[in-house]
Tab-separated table of C-alpha atoms in Angstrom:
chain	number	residue	atom	x	y	z
U	1	MET	CA	-129.515	31.051	45.802
U	2	PRO	CA	-131.498	28.814	48.159
U	3	ALA	CA	-130.081	28.363	51.654
U	4	ALA	CA	-129.605	24.627	51.144
U	5	GLU	CA	-127.436	25.188	48.065
U	6	ARG	CA	-125.359	27.793	49.892
U	7	VAL	CA	-124.734	25.390	52.763
U	8	LEU	CA	-123.808	22.617	50.327
U	9	LEU	CA	-121.459	24.891	48.373
U	10	ARG	CA	-119.816	26.052	51.591
U	11	SER	CA	-119.392	22.461	52.754
U	12	VAL	CA	-117.785	21.414	49.454
U	13	THR	CA	-115.481	24.435	49.549
U	14	MET	CA	-114.404	23.690	53.121
U	15	TRP	CA	-113.833	20.028	52.266
U	16	LEU	CA	-111.653	20.909	49.258
U	17	LEU	CA	-109.702	23.426	51.336
U	18	LEU	CA	-109.138	20.854	54.064
U	19	GLN	CA	-107.951	18.265	51.549
U	20	SER	CA	-105.556	20.791	50.024
U	21	LEU	CA	-104.125	21.660	53.431
U	22	LEU	CA	-103.678	17.986	54.312
U	23	LEU	CA	-101.963	17.315	50.985
U	24	LEU	CA	-99.664	20.316	51.439
U	25	ALA	CA	-98.785	19.234	54.993
U	26	SER	CA	-97.999	15.693	53.866
U	27	CYS	CA	-95.772	16.996	51.067
U	28	ILE	CA	-93.899	19.260	53.474
U	29	CYS	CA	-93.369	16.412	55.969
U	30	PHE	CA	-92.389	14.039	53.168
U	31	ALA	CA	-89.815	16.492	51.817
U	32	ALA	CA	-88.454	17.285	55.274
U	33	ALA	CA	-87.669	13.577	55.865
U	34	PHE	CA	-84.975	13.599	53.167
U	35	PRO	CA	-81.762	15.626	52.785
U	36	LYS	CA	-81.925	18.697	50.617
U	37	GLY	CA	-81.603	17.734	46.966
U	38	CYS	CA	-82.891	14.169	47.489
U	39	TYR	CA	-86.205	12.937	46.230
U	40	PRO	CA	-87.983	9.649	45.481
U	41	SER	CA	-89.465	8.763	42.128
U	42	GLU	CA	-90.484	5.790	40.045
U	43	GLU	CA	-88.599	4.865	36.868
U	44	GLU	CA	-89.601	1.982	34.652
U	45	GLY	CA	-91.641	0.506	37.448
U	46	LEU	CA	-88.697	0.618	39.891
U	47	LYS	CA	-88.668	2.737	43.026
U	48	THR	CA	-85.808	5.204	42.685
U	49	PHE	CA	-84.169	7.551	45.161
U	50	ARG	CA	-82.014	10.330	43.691
U	51	CYS	CA	-79.448	12.390	45.572
U	52	SER	CA	-77.275	13.466	42.648
U	53	ASN	CA	-75.385	16.759	43.141
U	54	ALA	CA	-76.850	17.169	46.621
U	55	ARG	CA	-73.523	18.120	48.300
U	56	LEU	CA	-73.734	15.108	50.584
U	57	THR	CA	-70.761	14.289	52.821
U	58	GLU	CA	-72.111	10.922	53.961
U	59	VAL	CA	-74.554	8.257	52.890
U	60	PRO	CA	-77.962	9.673	53.870
U	61	ARG	CA	-80.164	7.966	56.391
U	62	ASP	CA	-83.908	7.361	56.108
U	63	ILE	CA	-83.681	6.133	52.527
U	64	PRO	CA	-86.918	4.231	51.834
U	65	ASN	CA	-86.143	0.560	52.443
U	66	ASP	CA	-88.079	-0.511	49.345
U	67	THR	CA	-85.728	1.480	47.068
U	68	ASN	CA	-84.594	-0.391	43.947
U	69	LYS	CA	-82.272	2.218	42.411
U	70	LEU	CA	-80.146	4.616	44.483
U	71	TYR	CA	-78.215	7.511	42.943
U	72	LEU	CA	-75.624	9.160	45.205
U	73	ASP	CA	-73.367	10.314	42.377
U	74	SER	CA	-71.590	13.678	42.142
U	75	ASN	CA	-71.410	14.361	45.880
U	76	ARG	CA	-68.614	14.729	48.462
U	77	ILE	CA	-68.864	11.398	50.272
U	78	PRO	CA	-65.316	10.519	51.534
U	79	PHE	CA	-65.775	6.925	52.725
U	80	LEU	CA	-68.263	4.070	53.035
U	81	PRO	CA	-68.681	2.731	56.587
U	82	ARG	CA	-69.691	-0.766	57.613
U	83	ASP	CA	-73.401	-1.529	57.002
U	84	ALA	CA	-73.887	1.703	55.046
U	85	PHE	CA	-76.710	0.091	53.004
U	86	ARG	CA	-77.872	-2.548	55.466
U	87	ASP	CA	-81.526	-1.407	55.402
U	88	LEU	CA	-81.900	-1.583	51.610
U	89	PRO	CA	-82.521	-5.289	50.927
U	90	LEU	CA	-84.261	-4.670	47.574
U	91	LEU	CA	-81.552	-2.488	46.051
U	92	LEU	CA	-80.716	-3.395	42.440
U	93	GLU	CA	-78.551	-0.480	41.331
U	94	LEU	CA	-76.190	1.723	43.354
U	95	ASP	CA	-74.418	4.695	41.793
U	96	LEU	CA	-71.594	6.209	43.897
U	97	SER	CA	-69.578	7.642	41.036
U	98	HIS	CA	-67.919	11.088	41.099
U	99	ASN	CA	-67.529	11.336	44.861
U	100	ALA	CA	-64.445	11.625	47.076
U	101	ILE	CA	-64.520	8.034	48.324
U	102	ALA	CA	-61.027	6.988	49.434
U	103	SER	CA	-61.951	4.219	51.882
U	104	VAL	CA	-64.421	1.332	51.828
U	105	GLU	CA	-64.759	-0.591	55.076
U	106	SER	CA	-65.272	-4.345	55.061
U	107	GLY	CA	-69.006	-4.970	55.305
U	108	ALA	CA	-69.972	-1.680	53.641
U	109	PHE	CA	-72.140	-3.578	51.126
U	110	ARG	CA	-73.351	-6.207	53.567
U	111	GLY	CA	-76.949	-7.168	52.901
U	112	LEU	CA	-76.804	-6.307	49.185
U	113	ALA	CA	-75.476	-9.601	47.839
U	114	GLU	CA	-78.942	-11.022	47.284
U	115	HIS	CA	-80.276	-8.506	44.718
U	116	LEU	CA	-77.672	-5.890	43.765
U	117	HIS	CA	-76.587	-6.246	40.140
U	118	SER	CA	-74.888	-2.888	39.447
U	119	LEU	CA	-72.371	-0.939	41.569
U	120	ASP	CA	-70.631	2.161	40.214
U	121	LEU	CA	-67.558	3.411	42.122
U	122	SER	CA	-65.901	5.121	39.188
U	123	SER	CA	-64.236	8.537	39.421
U	124	ASN	CA	-63.499	8.477	43.136
U	125	ARG	CA	-60.236	8.543	45.139
U	126	LEU	CA	-59.733	4.834	45.701
U	127	VAL	CA	-56.070	3.861	46.055
U	128	SER	CA	-56.323	0.484	47.756
U	129	VAL	CA	-59.339	-1.567	48.881
U	130	SER	CA	-59.461	-4.982	50.509
U	131	LYS	CA	-61.204	-7.703	48.533
U	132	ASP	CA	-63.221	-8.433	51.700
U	133	ALA	CA	-65.161	-5.210	51.111
U	134	PHE	CA	-66.836	-6.913	48.122
U	135	SER	CA	-67.254	-10.321	49.748
U	136	ASN	CA	-70.133	-12.377	48.250
U	137	LEU	CA	-71.151	-9.464	46.003
U	138	LYS	CA	-72.433	-10.649	42.614
U	139	ALA	CA	-72.994	-7.180	41.121
U	140	LYS	CA	-71.218	-5.823	38.070
U	141	VAL	CA	-68.718	-3.332	39.491
U	142	ASN	CA	-67.199	-0.239	37.883
U	143	LEU	CA	-63.821	0.696	39.450
U	144	SER	CA	-62.494	2.877	36.639
U	145	ASN	CA	-60.882	6.320	36.940
U	146	ASN	CA	-59.502	5.960	40.458
U	147	PRO	CA	-55.873	6.663	41.519
U	148	TRP	CA	-55.052	2.986	42.088
U	149	LEU	CA	-51.872	1.657	43.666
U	150	CYS	CA	-50.961	-1.361	41.545
U	151	ASP	CA	-49.970	-4.133	43.938
U	152	CYS	CA	-51.042	-7.565	45.170
U	153	ARG	CA	-54.055	-6.111	46.974
U	154	LEU	CA	-55.492	-4.636	43.781
U	155	GLN	CA	-54.721	-7.859	41.927
U	156	GLU	CA	-56.717	-9.860	44.486
U	157	LEU	CA	-59.566	-7.332	44.309
U	158	ILE	CA	-59.779	-7.510	40.512
U	159	ARG	CA	-59.906	-11.308	40.706
U	160	THR	CA	-62.748	-11.108	43.252
U	161	VAL	CA	-65.185	-8.675	41.587
U	162	ASP	CA	-67.106	-8.945	38.332
U	163	LEU	CA	-66.107	-5.838	36.372
U	164	VAL	CA	-68.498	-3.925	34.141
U	165	ALA	CA	-67.782	-4.754	30.512
U	166	GLY	CA	-65.398	-2.221	28.957
U	167	SER	CA	-64.386	-0.605	32.257
U	168	SER	CA	-61.174	-2.566	32.872
U	169	GLY	CA	-59.163	-0.412	30.464
U	170	ASP	CA	-59.728	2.607	32.714
U	171	ILE	CA	-58.341	0.898	35.823
U	172	VAL	CA	-54.920	2.514	35.512
U	173	CYS	CA	-51.834	2.369	37.743
U	174	HIS	CA	-51.538	5.783	39.364
U	175	SER	CA	-48.645	4.493	41.494
U	176	SER	CA	-46.607	1.303	41.734
U	177	ALA	CA	-43.447	-0.094	43.288
U	178	GLN	CA	-42.093	-0.293	39.750
U	179	GLU	CA	-42.037	3.051	37.962
U	180	GLU	CA	-42.562	1.531	34.503
U	181	HIS	CA	-46.084	0.438	35.484
U	182	VAL	CA	-47.339	3.968	36.208
U	183	GLY	CA	-49.853	5.183	33.632
U	184	LYS	CA	-50.570	1.715	32.267
U	185	ALA	CA	-53.840	-0.223	32.428
U	186	PHE	CA	-53.678	-2.675	35.320
U	187	LEU	CA	-54.841	-5.662	33.277
U	188	GLN	CA	-52.051	-4.922	30.794
U	189	VAL	CA	-49.502	-4.875	33.621
U	190	ILE	CA	-50.588	-8.124	35.285
U	191	ALA	CA	-50.388	-9.899	31.948
U	192	ASP	CA	-46.592	-9.830	32.513
U	193	THR	CA	-46.290	-9.297	36.287
U	194	ASP	CA	-47.736	-11.333	39.137
U	195	PHE	CA	-47.725	-8.833	42.008
U	196	CYS	CA	-48.746	-11.429	44.592
U	197	ASN	CA	-45.947	-13.815	43.544
U	198	VAL	CA	-43.404	-10.972	43.709
U	199	TYR	CA	-44.728	-10.061	47.150
U	200	LYS	CA	-44.408	-13.682	48.314
U	201	LYS	CA	-40.817	-13.879	47.079
U	202	THR	CA	-39.969	-10.598	48.786
U	203	THR	CA	-41.533	-11.849	52.023
U	204	ASP	CA	-39.601	-15.134	51.817
U	205	ILE	CA	-36.338	-13.289	51.260
U	206	ALA	CA	-37.054	-10.972	54.174
U	207	MET	CA	-37.712	-13.987	56.418
U	208	LEU	CA	-34.482	-15.656	55.318
U	209	VAL	CA	-32.496	-12.478	55.973
U	210	THR	CA	-34.093	-12.163	59.427
U	211	MET	CA	-33.344	-15.793	60.280
U	212	PHE	CA	-29.760	-15.439	59.065
U	213	GLY	CA	-29.357	-12.315	61.203
U	214	TRP	CA	-30.556	-14.108	64.334
U	215	PHE	CA	-28.342	-17.109	63.571
U	216	ALA	CA	-25.336	-14.826	63.120
U	217	MET	CA	-26.093	-13.118	66.446
U	218	VAL	CA	-26.274	-16.478	68.266
U	219	ILE	CA	-23.005	-17.685	66.734
U	220	SER	CA	-21.305	-14.388	67.568
U	221	TYR	CA	-22.468	-14.640	71.178
U	222	LEU	CA	-21.227	-18.228	71.492
U	223	VAL	CA	-17.810	-17.315	70.050
U	224	TYR	CA	-17.596	-14.333	72.408
U	225	TYR	CA	-18.618	-16.501	75.379
U	226	VAL	CA	-16.014	-19.206	74.596
U	227	ARG	CA	-13.260	-16.675	74.038
U	228	GLN	CA	-14.138	-14.798	77.225
U	229	ASN	CA	-14.003	-17.981	79.280
U	230	GLN	CA	-10.740	-19.011	77.669
U	231	GLU	CA	-9.278	-15.628	78.556
U	232	ASP	CA	-10.498	-15.922	82.154
U	233	ALA	CA	-9.044	-19.437	82.432
U	234	ARG	CA	-5.689	-18.289	81.004
U	235	ARG	CA	-5.485	-15.406	83.465
U	236	HIS	CA	-6.314	-17.734	86.354
U	237	LEU	CA	-3.625	-20.214	85.331
U	238	GLU	CA	-1.072	-17.450	85.091
U	239	TYR	CA	-2.087	-16.324	88.557
U	240	LEU	CA	-1.668	-19.839	89.902
U	241	LYS	CA	1.793	-20.100	88.383
U	242	SER	CA	2.824	-16.953	90.179
U	243	LEU	CA	1.923	-18.381	93.603
U	244	PRO	CA	4.341	-20.391	95.886
U	245	SER	CA	4.356	-24.080	95.036
U	246	LYS	CA	2.282	-25.382	98.039
U	247	GLN	CA	-0.353	-22.695	97.691
U	248	ARG	CA	-0.322	-23.210	93.972
U	249	ARG	CA	-0.985	-26.959	94.318
U	250	SER	CA	-3.746	-26.260	96.800
U	251	GLU	CA	-5.337	-23.706	94.423
U	252	GLU	CA	-4.974	-26.078	91.461
U	253	SER	CA	-6.624	-28.889	93.466
U	254	SER	CA	-9.416	-26.503	94.392
U	255	THR	CA	-9.783	-25.412	90.789
U	256	ILE	CA	-9.881	-29.027	89.566
U	257	SER	CA	-12.431	-29.959	92.246
U	258	THR	CA	-14.553	-27.002	91.234
U	259	VAL	CA	-14.343	-27.941	87.560
U	260	VAL	CA	-15.186	-31.573	88.371
């Protein structure tokens, strides 16, 4: 083989080897930037980031900010802090199902109102969540299969969010102030019971009882005060009667002057 061909072949081989090493290094760095079990992909033209079954205990950081679909399902995430998805302005779908989420802070979904159209929080440990946590959110929300406490707070939440079609039947009362509601679908319960109206009535009654208690205390004190003064006056008069007449008249004059 001519020397020129050998040099050319060696150059091509070295170039290919260098390209392979660079590609391998970029893949290693790219993989190291994400938690174990997480990877980006593209599905139906949408940029997707999957962390399903990755044993996560918190929402991962460094999620690409151009992500359209985010899957964090089947992990161990216990709560969603404020601004958990603040850097994902293009997010369309968010799957948080089958976690251990028991708390959602107000502002957890801040920044997602513009584009998000699907939010899955099914099969978690949600008992009670403020409606403020979903403020301005236009997404279809799945809240099914959580151990809900059926009360005014849940009623306000259900009125605030737009539920995924067919999911409302699986929003079931795990606990309630009224035992007969346990095990029933929440929408079935509120068809006959207005939790917020019951709460308002209970609050009004509590306020009336408190006011009556204070009023009774004031009246009792006034009665005690009057009786105590009457008793003191009676004892003083009896004392005056027991004194000699001149001293008694002097004391009575003094008492009258003092009273006047």
